[in-house]
CSV table of C-alpha atoms in Angstrom, one decimal:
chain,number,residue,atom,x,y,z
F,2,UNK,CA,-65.0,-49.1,29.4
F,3,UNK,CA,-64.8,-50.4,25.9
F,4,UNK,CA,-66.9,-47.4,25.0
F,5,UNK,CA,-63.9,-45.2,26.5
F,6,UNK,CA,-61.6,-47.2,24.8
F,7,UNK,CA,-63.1,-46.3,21.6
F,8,UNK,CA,-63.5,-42.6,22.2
F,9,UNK,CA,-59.6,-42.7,23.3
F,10,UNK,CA,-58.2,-44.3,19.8
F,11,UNK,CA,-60.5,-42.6,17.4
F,12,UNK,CA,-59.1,-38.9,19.2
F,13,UNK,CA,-55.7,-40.4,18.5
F,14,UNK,CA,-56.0,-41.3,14.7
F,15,UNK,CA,-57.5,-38.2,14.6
F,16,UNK,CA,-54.5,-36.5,15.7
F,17,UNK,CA,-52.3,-38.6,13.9
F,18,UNK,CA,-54.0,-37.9,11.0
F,19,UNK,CA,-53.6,-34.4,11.1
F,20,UNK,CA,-50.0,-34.3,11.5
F,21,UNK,CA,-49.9,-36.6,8.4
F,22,UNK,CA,-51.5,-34.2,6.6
F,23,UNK,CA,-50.2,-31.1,8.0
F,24,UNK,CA,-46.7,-32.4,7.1
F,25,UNK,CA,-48.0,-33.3,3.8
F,26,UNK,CA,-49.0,-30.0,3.1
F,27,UNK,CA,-45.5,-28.1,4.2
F,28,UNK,CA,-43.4,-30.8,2.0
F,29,UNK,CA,-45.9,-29.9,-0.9
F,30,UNK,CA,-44.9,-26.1,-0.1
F,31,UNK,CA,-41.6,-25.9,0.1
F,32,UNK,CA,-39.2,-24.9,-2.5
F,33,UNK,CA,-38.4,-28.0,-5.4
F,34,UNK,CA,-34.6,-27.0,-5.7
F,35,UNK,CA,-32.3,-24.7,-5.1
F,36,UNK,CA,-29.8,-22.4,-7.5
F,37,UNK,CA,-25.7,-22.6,-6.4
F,38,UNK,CA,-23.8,-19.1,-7.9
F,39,UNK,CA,-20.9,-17.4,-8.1
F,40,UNK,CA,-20.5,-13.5,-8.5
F,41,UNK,CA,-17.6,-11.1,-9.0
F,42,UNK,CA,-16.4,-7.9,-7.3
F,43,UNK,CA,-13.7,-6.3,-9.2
F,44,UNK,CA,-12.1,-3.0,-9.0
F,45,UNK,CA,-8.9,-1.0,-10.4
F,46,UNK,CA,-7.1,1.4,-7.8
F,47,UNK,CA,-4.0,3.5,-7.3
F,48,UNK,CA,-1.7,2.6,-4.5
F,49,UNK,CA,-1.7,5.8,-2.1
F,50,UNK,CA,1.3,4.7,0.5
F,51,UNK,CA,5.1,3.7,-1.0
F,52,UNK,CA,7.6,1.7,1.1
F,53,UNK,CA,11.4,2.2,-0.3
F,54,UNK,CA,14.0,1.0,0.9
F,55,UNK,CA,17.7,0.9,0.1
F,56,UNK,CA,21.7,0.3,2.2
F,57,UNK,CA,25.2,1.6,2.4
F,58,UNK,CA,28.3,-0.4,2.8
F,59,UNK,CA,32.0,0.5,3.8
F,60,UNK,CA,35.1,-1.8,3.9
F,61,UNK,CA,38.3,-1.5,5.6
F,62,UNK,CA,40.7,-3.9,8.0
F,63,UNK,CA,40.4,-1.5,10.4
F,64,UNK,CA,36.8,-1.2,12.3
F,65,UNK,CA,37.3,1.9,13.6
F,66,UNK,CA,38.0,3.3,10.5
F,67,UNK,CA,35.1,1.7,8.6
F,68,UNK,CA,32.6,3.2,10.9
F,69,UNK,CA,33.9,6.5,10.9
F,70,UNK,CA,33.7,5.9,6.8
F,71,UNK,CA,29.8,5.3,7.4
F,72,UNK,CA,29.1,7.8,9.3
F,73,UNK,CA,30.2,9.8,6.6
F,74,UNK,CA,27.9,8.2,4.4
F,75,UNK,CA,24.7,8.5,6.3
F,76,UNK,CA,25.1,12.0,6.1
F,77,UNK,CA,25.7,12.4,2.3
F,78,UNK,CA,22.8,10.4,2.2
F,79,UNK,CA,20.3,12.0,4.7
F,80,UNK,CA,21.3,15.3,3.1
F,81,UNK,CA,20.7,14.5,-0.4
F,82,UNK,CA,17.4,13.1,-0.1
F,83,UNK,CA,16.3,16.1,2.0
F,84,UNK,CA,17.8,18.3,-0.3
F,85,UNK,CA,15.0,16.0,-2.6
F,86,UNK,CA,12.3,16.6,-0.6
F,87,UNK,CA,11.8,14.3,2.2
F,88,UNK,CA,11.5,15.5,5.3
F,89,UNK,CA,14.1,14.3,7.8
F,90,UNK,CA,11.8,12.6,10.2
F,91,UNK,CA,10.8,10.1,7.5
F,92,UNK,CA,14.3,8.5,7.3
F,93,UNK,CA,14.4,5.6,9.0
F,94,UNK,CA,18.1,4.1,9.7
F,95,UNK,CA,18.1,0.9,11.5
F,96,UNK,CA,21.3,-0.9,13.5
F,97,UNK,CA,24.7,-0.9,11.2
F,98,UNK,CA,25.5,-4.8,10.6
F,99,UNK,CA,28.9,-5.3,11.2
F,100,UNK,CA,30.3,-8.5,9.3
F,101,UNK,CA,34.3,-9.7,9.2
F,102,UNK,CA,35.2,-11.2,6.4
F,103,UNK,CA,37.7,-14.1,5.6
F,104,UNK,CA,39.5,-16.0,2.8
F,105,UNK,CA,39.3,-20.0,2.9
F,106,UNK,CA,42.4,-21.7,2.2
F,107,UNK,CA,43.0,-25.0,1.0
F,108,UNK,CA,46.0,-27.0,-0.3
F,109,UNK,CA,46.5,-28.4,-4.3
F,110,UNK,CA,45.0,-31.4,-3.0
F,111,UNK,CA,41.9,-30.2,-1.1
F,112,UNK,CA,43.0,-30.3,2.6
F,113,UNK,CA,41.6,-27.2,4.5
F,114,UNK,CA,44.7,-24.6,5.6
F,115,UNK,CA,42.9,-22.1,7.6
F,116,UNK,CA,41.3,-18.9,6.8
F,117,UNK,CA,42.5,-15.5,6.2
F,118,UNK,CA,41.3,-12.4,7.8
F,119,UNK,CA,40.0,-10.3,5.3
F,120,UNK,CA,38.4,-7.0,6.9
F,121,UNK,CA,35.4,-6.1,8.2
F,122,UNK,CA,32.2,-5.0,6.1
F,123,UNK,CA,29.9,-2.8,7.7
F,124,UNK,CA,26.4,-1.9,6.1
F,125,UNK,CA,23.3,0.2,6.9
F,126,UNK,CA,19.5,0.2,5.4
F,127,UNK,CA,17.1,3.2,5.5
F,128,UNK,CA,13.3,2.9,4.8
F,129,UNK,CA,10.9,6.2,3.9
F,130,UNK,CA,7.3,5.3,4.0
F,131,UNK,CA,5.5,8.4,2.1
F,132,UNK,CA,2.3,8.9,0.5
F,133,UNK,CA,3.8,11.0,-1.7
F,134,UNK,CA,4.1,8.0,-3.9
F,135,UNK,CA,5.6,9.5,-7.4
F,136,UNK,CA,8.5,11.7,-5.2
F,137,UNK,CA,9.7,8.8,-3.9
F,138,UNK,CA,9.9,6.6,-7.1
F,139,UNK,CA,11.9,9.4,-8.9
F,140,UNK,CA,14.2,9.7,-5.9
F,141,UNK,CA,14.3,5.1,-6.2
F,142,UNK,CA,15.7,5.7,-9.9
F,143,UNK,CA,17.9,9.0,-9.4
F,144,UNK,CA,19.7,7.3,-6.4
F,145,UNK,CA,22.5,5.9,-8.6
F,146,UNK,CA,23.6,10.1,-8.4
F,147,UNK,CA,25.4,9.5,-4.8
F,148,UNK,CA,27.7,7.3,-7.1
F,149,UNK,CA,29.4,10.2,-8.0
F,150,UNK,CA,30.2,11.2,-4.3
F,151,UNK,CA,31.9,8.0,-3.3
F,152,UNK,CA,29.0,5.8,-1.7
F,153,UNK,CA,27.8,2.4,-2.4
F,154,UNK,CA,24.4,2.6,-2.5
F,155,UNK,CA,22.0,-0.6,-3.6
F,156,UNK,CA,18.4,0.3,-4.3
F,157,UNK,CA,15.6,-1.3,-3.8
F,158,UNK,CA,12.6,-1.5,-6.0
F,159,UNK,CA,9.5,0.5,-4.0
F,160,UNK,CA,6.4,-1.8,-2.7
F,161,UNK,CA,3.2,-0.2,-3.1
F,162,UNK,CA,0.4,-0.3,-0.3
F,163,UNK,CA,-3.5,1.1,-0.2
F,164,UNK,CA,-4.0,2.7,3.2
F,165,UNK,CA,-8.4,1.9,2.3
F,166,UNK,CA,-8.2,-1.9,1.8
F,167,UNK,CA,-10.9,-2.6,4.5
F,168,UNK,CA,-12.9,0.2,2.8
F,169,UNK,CA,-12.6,-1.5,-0.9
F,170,UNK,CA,-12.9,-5.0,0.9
F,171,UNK,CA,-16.2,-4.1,2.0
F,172,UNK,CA,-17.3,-2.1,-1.7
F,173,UNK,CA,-15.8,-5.6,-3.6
F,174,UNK,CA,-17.9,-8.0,-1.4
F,175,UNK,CA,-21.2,-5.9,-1.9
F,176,UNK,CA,-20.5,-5.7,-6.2
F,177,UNK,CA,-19.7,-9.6,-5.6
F,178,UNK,CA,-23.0,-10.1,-3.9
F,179,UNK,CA,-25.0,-7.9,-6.4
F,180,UNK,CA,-23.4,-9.6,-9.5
F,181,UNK,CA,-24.3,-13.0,-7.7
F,182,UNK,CA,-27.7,-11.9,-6.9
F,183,UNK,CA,-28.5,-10.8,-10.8
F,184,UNK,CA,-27.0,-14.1,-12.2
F,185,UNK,CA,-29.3,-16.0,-9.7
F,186,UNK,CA,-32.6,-14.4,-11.1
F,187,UNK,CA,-31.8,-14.4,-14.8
F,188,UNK,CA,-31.4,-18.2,-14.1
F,189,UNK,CA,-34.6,-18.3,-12.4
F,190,UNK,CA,-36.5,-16.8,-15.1
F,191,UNK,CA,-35.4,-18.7,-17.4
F,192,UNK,CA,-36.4,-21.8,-16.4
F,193,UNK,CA,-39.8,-20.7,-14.7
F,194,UNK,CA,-39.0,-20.4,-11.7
F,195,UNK,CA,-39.5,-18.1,-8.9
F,196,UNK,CA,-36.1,-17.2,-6.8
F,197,UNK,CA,-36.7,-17.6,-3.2
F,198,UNK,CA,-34.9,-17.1,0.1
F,199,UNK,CA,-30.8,-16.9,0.6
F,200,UNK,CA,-29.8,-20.1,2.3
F,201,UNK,CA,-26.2,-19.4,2.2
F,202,UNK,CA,-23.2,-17.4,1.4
F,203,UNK,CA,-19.8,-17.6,1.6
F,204,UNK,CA,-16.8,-15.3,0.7
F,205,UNK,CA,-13.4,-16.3,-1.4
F,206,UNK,CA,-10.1,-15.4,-1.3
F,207,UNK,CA,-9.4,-11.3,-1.4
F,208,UNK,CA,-6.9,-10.7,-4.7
F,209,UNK,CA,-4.6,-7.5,-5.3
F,210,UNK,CA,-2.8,-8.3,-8.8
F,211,UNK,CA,-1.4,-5.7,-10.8
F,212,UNK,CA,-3.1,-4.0,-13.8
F,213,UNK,CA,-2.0,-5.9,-17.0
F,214,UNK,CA,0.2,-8.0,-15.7
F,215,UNK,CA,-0.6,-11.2,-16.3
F,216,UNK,CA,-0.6,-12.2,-12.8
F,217,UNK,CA,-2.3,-15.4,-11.8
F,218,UNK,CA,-4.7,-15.9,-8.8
F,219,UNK,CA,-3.2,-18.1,-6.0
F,220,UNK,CA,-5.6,-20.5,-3.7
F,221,UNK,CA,-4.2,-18.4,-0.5
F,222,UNK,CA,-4.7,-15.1,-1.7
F,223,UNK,CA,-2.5,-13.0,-4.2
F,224,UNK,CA,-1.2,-9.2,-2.8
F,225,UNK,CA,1.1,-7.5,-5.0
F,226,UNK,CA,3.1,-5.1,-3.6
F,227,UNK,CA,5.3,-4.6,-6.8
F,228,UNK,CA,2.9,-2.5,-8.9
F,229,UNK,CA,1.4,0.8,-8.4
F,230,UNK,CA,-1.6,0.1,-10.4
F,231,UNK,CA,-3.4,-2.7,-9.3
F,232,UNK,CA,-6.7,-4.6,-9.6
F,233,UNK,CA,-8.9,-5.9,-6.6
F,234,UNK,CA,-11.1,-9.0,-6.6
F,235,UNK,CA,-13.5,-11.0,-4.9
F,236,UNK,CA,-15.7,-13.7,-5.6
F,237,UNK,CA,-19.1,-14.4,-3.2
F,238,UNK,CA,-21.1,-17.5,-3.7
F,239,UNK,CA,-24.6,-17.8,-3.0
F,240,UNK,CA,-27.2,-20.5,-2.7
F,241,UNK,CA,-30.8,-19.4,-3.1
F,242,UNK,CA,-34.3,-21.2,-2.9
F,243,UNK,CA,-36.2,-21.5,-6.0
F,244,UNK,CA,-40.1,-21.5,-5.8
């Protein structure tokens, strides 16, 4: 019995022995740090798609009179920007806002008298959304002309969109990861090291500033829509082993 005894513990120390040692051997093995980077992915583009829009306003006391005054706008103005090039079906005339306005009256000592009906005010916007990006910013600046024919029309400045942005998403994160990648072996090899596998990576915020503009970057994400020319960014950071 004693003899089995024996037998039993020594196969046990054995086998605690050579997890001891096994483990030993795998801390030895593994990797003595690791290497925390940050690369770039930066790239200048051309907006493709424009967004303009722009409204009309007529006032009179009478209602009917002031929509019948608007209707006669919206046609000056559809016909002058077709007569500029844009096809009819890309004017886009949303619901006329119909506002009355009123004078507030008060006495030489501040007490409130009433109000004064005033007229009514009734406006309408029109959006184009076009690819053809540089006819529609001439038409944003020569809009003033309808002026000369009796209508009251405010202009907006154009906002520019990219109709790729998932496509150039995808092309920043890869020249983010690349740059990374590079700045993780030159790092390596210069303090003796070999690099090893990617532990991690994570993405930052996707920027769209404009080309020399002196726009800052913005913790939630910056998207210009004001210039045609603009600059995309991201930034990946990588943590690698280091043999």
């Amino acid at each position: 019995m004693k003899n089995n005894l024996s037998s039993i513990l020594f196969a046990v120390a054995i086998v605690i022995a050579s997890i001891v040692l096994g483990n030993a051997v795998i801390n030895r093995n593994r990797p003595q740090g690791t290497i925390n980077v940050t690369g770039l992915g930066e790239s200048n583009f051309t907006s493709d798609l424009v967004v303009w829009e722009g409204n009309f306003s007529r006032e009179s006391f009478d209602l009917k009179s002031a929509y019948a005054d608007l209707e006669k706008d919206r046609k000056l103005v559809t016909d002058y920007l077709i007569s500029k090039g844009i096809p009819a079906e890309k004017l886009i005339f949303n619901a006329v806002n119909t506002n009355p306005n009123y004078d507030q009256n008060y006495s030489n000592d501040g007490r409130y008298l009433g109000q004064t009906f005033k007229g009514y005010t009734l406006s309408q916007s029109l959006k184009i959304e076009s690819t053809e990006v540089e006819k529609v910013e001439k038409i944003s600046r020569e809009i003033t002309e309808l002026l000369n024919q009796g209508i009251a029309f405010y202009s907006q400045s154009p906002r520019y969109y990219y109709t790729e942005l998932e496509s150039l998403k995808l092309e920043m994160i890869a020249k983010a990861t690349e740059d990374a990648r590079i700045r993780a072996e030159r790092i390596a090899e210069n303090s003796k090291g070999d690099l090893g596998d990617l532990i991690s990576a994570n993405m930052g915020i996707f920027q769209i500033t404009g080309q020399n503009s002196g726009e800052d970057y913005s913790w939630g994400g910056t998207f210009n829509t004001a210039d045609k020319n603009k600059t995309a960014s991201i930034t990946m950071k990588l943590i690698f082993e280091v043999d």
